[in-house]
Short mmCIF file of C-alpha atoms and ligand atoms in Angstrom, two decimals:
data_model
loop_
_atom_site.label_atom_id
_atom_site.label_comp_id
_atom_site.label_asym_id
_atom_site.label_seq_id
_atom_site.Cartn_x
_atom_site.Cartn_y
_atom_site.Cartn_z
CA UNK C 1 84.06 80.22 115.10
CA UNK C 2 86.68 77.65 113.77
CA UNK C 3 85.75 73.37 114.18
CA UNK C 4 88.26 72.38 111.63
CA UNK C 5 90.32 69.64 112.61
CA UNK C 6 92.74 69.80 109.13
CA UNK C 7 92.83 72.51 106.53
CA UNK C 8 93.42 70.96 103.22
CA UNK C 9 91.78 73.45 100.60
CA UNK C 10 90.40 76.52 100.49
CA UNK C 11 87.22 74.52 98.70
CA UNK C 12 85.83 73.80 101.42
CA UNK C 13 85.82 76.82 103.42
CA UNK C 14 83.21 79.41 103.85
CA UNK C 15 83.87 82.84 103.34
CA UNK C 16 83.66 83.25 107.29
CA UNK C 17 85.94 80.95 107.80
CA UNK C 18 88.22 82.34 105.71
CA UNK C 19 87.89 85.90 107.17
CA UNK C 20 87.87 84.49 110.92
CA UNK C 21 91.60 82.76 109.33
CA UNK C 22 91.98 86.69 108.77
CA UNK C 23 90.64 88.23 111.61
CA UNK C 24 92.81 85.97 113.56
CA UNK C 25 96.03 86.94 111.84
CA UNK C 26 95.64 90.09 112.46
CA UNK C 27 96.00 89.22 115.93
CA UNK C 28 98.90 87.43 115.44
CA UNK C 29 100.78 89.85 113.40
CA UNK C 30 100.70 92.38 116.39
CA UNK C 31 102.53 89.71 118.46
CA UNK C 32 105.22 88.95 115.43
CA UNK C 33 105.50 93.05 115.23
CA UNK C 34 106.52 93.30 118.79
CA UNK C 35 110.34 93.39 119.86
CA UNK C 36 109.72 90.11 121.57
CA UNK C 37 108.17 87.75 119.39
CA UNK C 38 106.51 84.95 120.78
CA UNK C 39 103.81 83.35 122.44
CA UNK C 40 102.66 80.12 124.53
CA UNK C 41 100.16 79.28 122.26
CA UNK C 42 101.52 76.20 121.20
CA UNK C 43 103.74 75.17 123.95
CA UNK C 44 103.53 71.42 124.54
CA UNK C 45 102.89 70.60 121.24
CA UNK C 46 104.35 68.84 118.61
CA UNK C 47 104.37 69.69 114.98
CA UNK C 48 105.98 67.89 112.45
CA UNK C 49 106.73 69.29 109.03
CA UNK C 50 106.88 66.97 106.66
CA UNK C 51 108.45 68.22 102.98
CA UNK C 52 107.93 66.35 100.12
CA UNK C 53 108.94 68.07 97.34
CA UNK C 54 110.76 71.28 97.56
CA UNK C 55 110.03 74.65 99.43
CA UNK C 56 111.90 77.70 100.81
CA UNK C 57 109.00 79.92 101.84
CA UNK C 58 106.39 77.74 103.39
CA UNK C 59 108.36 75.32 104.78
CA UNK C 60 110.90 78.28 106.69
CA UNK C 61 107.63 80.18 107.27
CA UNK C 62 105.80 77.60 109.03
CA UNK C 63 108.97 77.02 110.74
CA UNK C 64 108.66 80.38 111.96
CA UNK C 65 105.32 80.26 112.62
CA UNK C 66 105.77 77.48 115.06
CA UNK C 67 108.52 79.15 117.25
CA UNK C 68 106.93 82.13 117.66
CA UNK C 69 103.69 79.65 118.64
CA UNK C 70 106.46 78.12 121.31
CA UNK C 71 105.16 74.38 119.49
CA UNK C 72 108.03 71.47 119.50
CA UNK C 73 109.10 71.25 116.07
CA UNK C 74 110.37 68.37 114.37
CA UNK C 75 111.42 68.63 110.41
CA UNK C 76 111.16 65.56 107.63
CA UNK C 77 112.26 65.83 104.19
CA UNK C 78 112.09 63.15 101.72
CA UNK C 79 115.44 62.79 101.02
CA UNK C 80 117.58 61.37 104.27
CA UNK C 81 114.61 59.55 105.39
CA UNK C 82 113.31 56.17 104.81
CA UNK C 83 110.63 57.77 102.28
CA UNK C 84 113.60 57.00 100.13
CA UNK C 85 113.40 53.46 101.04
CA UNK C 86 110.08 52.56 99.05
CA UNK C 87 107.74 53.85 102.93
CA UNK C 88 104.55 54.97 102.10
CA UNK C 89 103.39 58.44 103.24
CA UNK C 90 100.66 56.40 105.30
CA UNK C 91 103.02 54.43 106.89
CA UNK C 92 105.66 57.42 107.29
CA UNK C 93 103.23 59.72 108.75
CA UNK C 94 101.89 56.60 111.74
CA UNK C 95 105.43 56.20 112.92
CA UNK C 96 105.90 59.59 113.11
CA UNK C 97 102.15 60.05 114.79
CA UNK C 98 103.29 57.05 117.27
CA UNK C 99 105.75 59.68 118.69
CA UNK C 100 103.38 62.21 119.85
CA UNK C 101 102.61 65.09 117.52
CA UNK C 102 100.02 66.67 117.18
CA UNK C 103 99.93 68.60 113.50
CA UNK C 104 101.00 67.14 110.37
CA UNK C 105 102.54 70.14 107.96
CA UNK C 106 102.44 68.26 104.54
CA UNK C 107 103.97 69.37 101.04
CA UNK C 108 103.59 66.56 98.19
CA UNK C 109 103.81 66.44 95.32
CA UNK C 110 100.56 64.18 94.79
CA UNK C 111 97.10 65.78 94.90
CA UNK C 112 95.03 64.38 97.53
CA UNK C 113 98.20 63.81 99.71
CA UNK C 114 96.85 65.68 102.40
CA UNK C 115 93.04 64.43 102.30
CA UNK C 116 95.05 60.66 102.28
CA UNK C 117 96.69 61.71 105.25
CA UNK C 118 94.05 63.24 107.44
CA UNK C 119 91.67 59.85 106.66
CA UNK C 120 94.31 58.25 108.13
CA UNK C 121 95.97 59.53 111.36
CA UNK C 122 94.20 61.04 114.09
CA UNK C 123 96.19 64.09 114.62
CA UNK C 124 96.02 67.55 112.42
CA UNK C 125 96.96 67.95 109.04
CA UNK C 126 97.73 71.01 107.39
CA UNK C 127 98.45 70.82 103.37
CA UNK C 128 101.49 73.23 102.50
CA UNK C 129 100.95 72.49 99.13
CA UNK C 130 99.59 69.18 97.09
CA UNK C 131 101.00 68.82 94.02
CA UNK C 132 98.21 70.79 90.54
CA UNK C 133 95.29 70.68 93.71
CA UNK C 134 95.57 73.26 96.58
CA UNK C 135 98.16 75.84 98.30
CA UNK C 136 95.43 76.67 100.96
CA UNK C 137 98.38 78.74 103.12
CA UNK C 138 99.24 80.66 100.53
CA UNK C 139 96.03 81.69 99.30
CA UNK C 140 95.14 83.09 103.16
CA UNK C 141 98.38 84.80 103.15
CA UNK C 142 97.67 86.11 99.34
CA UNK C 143 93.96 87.92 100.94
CA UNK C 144 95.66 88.80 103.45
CA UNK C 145 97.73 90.86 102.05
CA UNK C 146 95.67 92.36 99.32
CA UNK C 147 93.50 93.04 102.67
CA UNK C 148 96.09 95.23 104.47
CA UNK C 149 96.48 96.68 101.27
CA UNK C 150 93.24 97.69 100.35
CA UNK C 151 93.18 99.14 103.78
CA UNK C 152 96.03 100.94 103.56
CA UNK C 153 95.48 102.51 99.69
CA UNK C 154 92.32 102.23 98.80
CA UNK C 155 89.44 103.68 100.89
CA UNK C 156 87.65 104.10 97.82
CA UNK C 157 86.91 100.34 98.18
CA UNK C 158 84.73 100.22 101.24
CA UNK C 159 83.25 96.85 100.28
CA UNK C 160 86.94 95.53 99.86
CA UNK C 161 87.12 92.23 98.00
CA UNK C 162 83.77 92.80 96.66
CA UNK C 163 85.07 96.30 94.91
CA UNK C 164 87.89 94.48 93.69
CA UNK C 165 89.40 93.15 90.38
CA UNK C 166 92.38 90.64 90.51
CA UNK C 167 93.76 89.07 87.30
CA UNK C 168 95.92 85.47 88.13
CA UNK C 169 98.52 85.13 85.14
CA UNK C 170 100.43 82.12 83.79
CA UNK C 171 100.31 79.15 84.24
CA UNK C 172 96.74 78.36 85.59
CA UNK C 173 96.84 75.01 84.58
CA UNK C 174 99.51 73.25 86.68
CA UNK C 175 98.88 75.86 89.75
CA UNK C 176 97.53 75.18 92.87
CA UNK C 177 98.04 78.66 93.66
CA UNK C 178 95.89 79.66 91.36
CA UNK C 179 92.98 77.30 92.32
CA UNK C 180 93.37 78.25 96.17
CA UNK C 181 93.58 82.28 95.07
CA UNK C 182 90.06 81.52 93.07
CA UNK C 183 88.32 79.58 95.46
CA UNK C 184 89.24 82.19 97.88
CA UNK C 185 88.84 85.59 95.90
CA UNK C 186 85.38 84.69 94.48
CA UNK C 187 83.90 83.35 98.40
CA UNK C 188 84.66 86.76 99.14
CA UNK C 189 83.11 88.16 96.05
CA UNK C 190 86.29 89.51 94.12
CA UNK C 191 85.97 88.98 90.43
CA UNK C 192 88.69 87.20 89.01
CA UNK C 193 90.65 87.29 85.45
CA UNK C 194 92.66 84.46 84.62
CA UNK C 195 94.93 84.78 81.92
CA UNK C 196 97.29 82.54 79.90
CA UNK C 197 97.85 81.05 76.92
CA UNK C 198 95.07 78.43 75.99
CA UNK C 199 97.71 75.55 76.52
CA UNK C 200 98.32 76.40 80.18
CA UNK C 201 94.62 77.10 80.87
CA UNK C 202 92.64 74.07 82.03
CA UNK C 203 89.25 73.11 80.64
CA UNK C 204 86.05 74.73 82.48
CA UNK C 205 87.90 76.79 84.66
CA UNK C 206 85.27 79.22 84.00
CA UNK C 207 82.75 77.12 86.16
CA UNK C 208 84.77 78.49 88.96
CA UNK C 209 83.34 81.75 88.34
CA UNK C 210 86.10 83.37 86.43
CA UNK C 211 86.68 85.24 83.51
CA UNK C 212 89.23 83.78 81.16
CA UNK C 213 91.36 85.38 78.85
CA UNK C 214 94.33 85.28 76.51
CA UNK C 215 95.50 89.24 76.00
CA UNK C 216 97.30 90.50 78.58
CA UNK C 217 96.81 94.21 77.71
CA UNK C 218 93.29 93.74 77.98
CA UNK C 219 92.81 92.11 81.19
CA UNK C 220 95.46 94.61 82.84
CA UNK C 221 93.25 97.33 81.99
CA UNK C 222 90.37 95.93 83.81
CA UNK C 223 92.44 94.50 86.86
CA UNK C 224 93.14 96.43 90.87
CA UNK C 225 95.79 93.85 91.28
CA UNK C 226 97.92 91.60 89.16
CA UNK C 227 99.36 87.97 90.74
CA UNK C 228 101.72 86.47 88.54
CA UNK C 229 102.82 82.84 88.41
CA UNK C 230 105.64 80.95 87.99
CA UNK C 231 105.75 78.96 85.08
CA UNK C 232 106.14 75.49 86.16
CA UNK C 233 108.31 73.89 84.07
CA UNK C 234 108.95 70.80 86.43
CA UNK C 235 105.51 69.83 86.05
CA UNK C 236 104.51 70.09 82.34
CA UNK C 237 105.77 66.19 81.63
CA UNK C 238 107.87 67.17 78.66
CA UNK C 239 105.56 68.93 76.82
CA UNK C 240 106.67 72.80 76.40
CA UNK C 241 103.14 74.64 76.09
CA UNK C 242 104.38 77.77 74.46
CA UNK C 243 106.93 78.37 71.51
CA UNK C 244 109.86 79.80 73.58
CA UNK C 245 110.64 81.42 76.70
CA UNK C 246 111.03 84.65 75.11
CA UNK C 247 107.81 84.30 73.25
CA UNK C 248 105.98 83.39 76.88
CA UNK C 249 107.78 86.51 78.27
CA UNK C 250 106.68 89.27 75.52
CA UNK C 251 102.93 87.98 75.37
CA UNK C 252 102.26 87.19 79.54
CA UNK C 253 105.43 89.12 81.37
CA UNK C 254 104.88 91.99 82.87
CA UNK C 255 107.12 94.93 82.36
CA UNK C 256 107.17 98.65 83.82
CA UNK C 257 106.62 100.04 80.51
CA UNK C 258 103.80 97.17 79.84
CA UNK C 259 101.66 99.15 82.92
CA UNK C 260 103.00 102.63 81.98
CA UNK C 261 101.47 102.13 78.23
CA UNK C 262 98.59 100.84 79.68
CA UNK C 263 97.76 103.66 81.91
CA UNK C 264 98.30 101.30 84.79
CA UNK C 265 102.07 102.44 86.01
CA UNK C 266 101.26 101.85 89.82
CA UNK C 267 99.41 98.25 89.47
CA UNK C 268 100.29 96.24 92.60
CA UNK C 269 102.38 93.23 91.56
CA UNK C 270 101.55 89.99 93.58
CA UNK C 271 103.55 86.84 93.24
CA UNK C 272 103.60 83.57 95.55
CA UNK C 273 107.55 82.89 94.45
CA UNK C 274 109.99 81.72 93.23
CA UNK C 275 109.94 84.20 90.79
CA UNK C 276 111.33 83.67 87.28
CA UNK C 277 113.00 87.03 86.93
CA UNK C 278 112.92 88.47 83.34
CA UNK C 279 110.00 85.97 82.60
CA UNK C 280 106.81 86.32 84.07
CA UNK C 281 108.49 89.39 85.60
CA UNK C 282 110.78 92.36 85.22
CA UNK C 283 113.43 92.53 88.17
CA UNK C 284 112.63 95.96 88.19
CA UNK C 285 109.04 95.65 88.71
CA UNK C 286 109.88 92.28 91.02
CA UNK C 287 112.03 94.83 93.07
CA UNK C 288 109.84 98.16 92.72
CA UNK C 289 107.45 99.83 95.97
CA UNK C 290 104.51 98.67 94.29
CA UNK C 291 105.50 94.96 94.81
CA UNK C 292 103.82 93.35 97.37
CA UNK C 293 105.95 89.73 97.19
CA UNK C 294 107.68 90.36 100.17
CA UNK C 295 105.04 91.58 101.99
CA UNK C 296 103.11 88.32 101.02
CA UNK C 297 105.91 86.17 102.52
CA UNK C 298 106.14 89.08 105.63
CA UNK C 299 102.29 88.20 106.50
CA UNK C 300 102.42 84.21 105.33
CA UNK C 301 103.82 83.51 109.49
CA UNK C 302 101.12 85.79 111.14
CA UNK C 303 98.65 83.81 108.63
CA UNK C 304 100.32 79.92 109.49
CA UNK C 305 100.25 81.33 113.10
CA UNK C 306 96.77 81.62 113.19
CA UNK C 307 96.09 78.21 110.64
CA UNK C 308 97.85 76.36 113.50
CA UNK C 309 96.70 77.69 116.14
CA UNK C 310 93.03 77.60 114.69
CA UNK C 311 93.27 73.54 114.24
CA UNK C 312 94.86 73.02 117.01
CA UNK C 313 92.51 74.44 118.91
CA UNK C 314 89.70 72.09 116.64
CA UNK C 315 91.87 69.45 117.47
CA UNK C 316 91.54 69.17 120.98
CA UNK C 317 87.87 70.85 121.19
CA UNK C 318 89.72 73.05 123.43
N1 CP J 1 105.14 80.01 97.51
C1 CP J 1 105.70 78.82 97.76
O1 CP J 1 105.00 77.81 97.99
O2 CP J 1 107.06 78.80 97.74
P1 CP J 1 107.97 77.56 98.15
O3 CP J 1 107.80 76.50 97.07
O4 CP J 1 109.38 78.09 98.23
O5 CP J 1 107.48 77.04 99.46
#
């Protein structure tokens, strides 16, 4: 069962809430698979998305997700709006509360934006992102798709994420990917590789149960699954942790003939996007069948279908 009001991390979830998040999705992606692809769910209420920072997949796929959930949308962005004024986000988000709505879709680009929020409006909040914290969405939508995946390929892995070996590369320190994928790979027992150079790892990461490593080649070896991150260049305060681009590319990118020499030509590639093409990824291999990024962004609505219809339900114990 689901009582959550707000989903702001993946922290502090159990791992049957996160696979009743699942469960549920599934549910919804047999509606979004039909020809007609919609449902009341939602009708009669409001959802605001509020974008703080920038964002083409979550904020269009929550978009989505809300249409197909028949909810009245209404879209904020920081720019046009009086957030550009000096407004606080408290102050934004009671004005826009006063009107009627009923979930709060927040990206920011503070941590704790979210958690600020939900102590202080009495609708829903869901965090689409908080700045180095959580990505909560996007890790669902990441298990969910190495679920359906596992199902699909791998029957040798009855126990699923428990069989399973996923290595997160890049930049660990400045992602909130990253820290949603751990939190929610290792409550559902996967074992997780992180791997990066030392200057984009943070300190004691391993006391969130993961291995950590610098060499690539090594961890590959040992991994099911590779998700690769964007190196986020917009958030390392002028401070360039690596020599060069080109440097960052030959000792963390992943190639086609990186897996082929490895003995690992058919590794499924993961990656939450934008991708930096030629970087932490070949186009080839960014394009190839054993890419699952579009698949990822295929199963994120079915996956914010079921996140808003899952608090909105907590919402209004109903
Ligand atoms: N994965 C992700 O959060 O992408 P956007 O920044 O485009 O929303």
């Amino acid at each position: 069962m689901w009582h959550r009001k707000h989903l702001l991390g993946i922290a502090e979830l159990s791992a049957d809430e996160i696979r009743f998040v699942l469960d549920t999705a599934d549910r919804f992606e047999d509606i979004v698979t039909r020809a007609v692809k919609k449902t009341p769910a939602l009708q009669g209420r409001t959802v605001v998305n509020m974008f703080y920072e920038p964002s083409t997949r979550t904020n269009l796929s929550f978009t989505t997700a809300e249409r197909r959930l028949s909810a009245d949308i209404l879209s904020f962005s920081k720019s046009g709006s009086s957030a550009a004024k000096g407004e606080t986000l408290v102050d934004t988000a009671r004005n826009i509360e006063a009107m009627g709505v009923d979930i709060m879709v927040l990206r920011h680009q503070a941590a704790g934006a979210a958690k600020l929020l939900a102590d202080n409006v009495r609708c829903s909040v869901v965090n689409a992102g908080d700045g180095e914290h959580e990505h909560p969405t996007q890790a669902l939508l990441d298990l969910y798709t190495l679920r359906r995946w596992l199902h699909a390929n791998r029957p040798d892995f009855p126990q699923e994420f428990s069989d399973l070996t996923v290595g997160i590369v890049g930049d660990i320190a400045h992602s909130r990917v990253a820290r949603s994928n751990i939190w929610g790979l290792t409550k559902l027992g996967a074992r997780v590789i992180v791997v990066g150079p030392a200057t984009m790892m943070p300190v004691g990461i391993e006391r969130l149960g993961v291995t950590v490593s610098s060499d690539l080649d090594d961890a590959i070896k040992k991994c099911d699954v590779l998700n690769m991150l964007r190196i986020q260049l917009e958030r390392q305060n002028g401070f360039c942790p690596f020599p060069s681009l080109r440097e960052y590319s030959r000792l963390f990118g992943v190639t086609r003939e990186r897996l082929a020499r490895l003995g690992k030509a058919d590794l499924p590639i993961m990656h939450p996007g934008p991708v930096n093409r030629g970087i932490e990824l070949s186009p080839e291999l960014a394009d190839s069948a054993q890419s699952l990024i579009l698949k990822q962004v295929e199963y994120g609505v079915a996956v914010r279908m079921a996140v808003l219809f899952l608090v909105a339900g907590a919402g209004t114990n109903n």
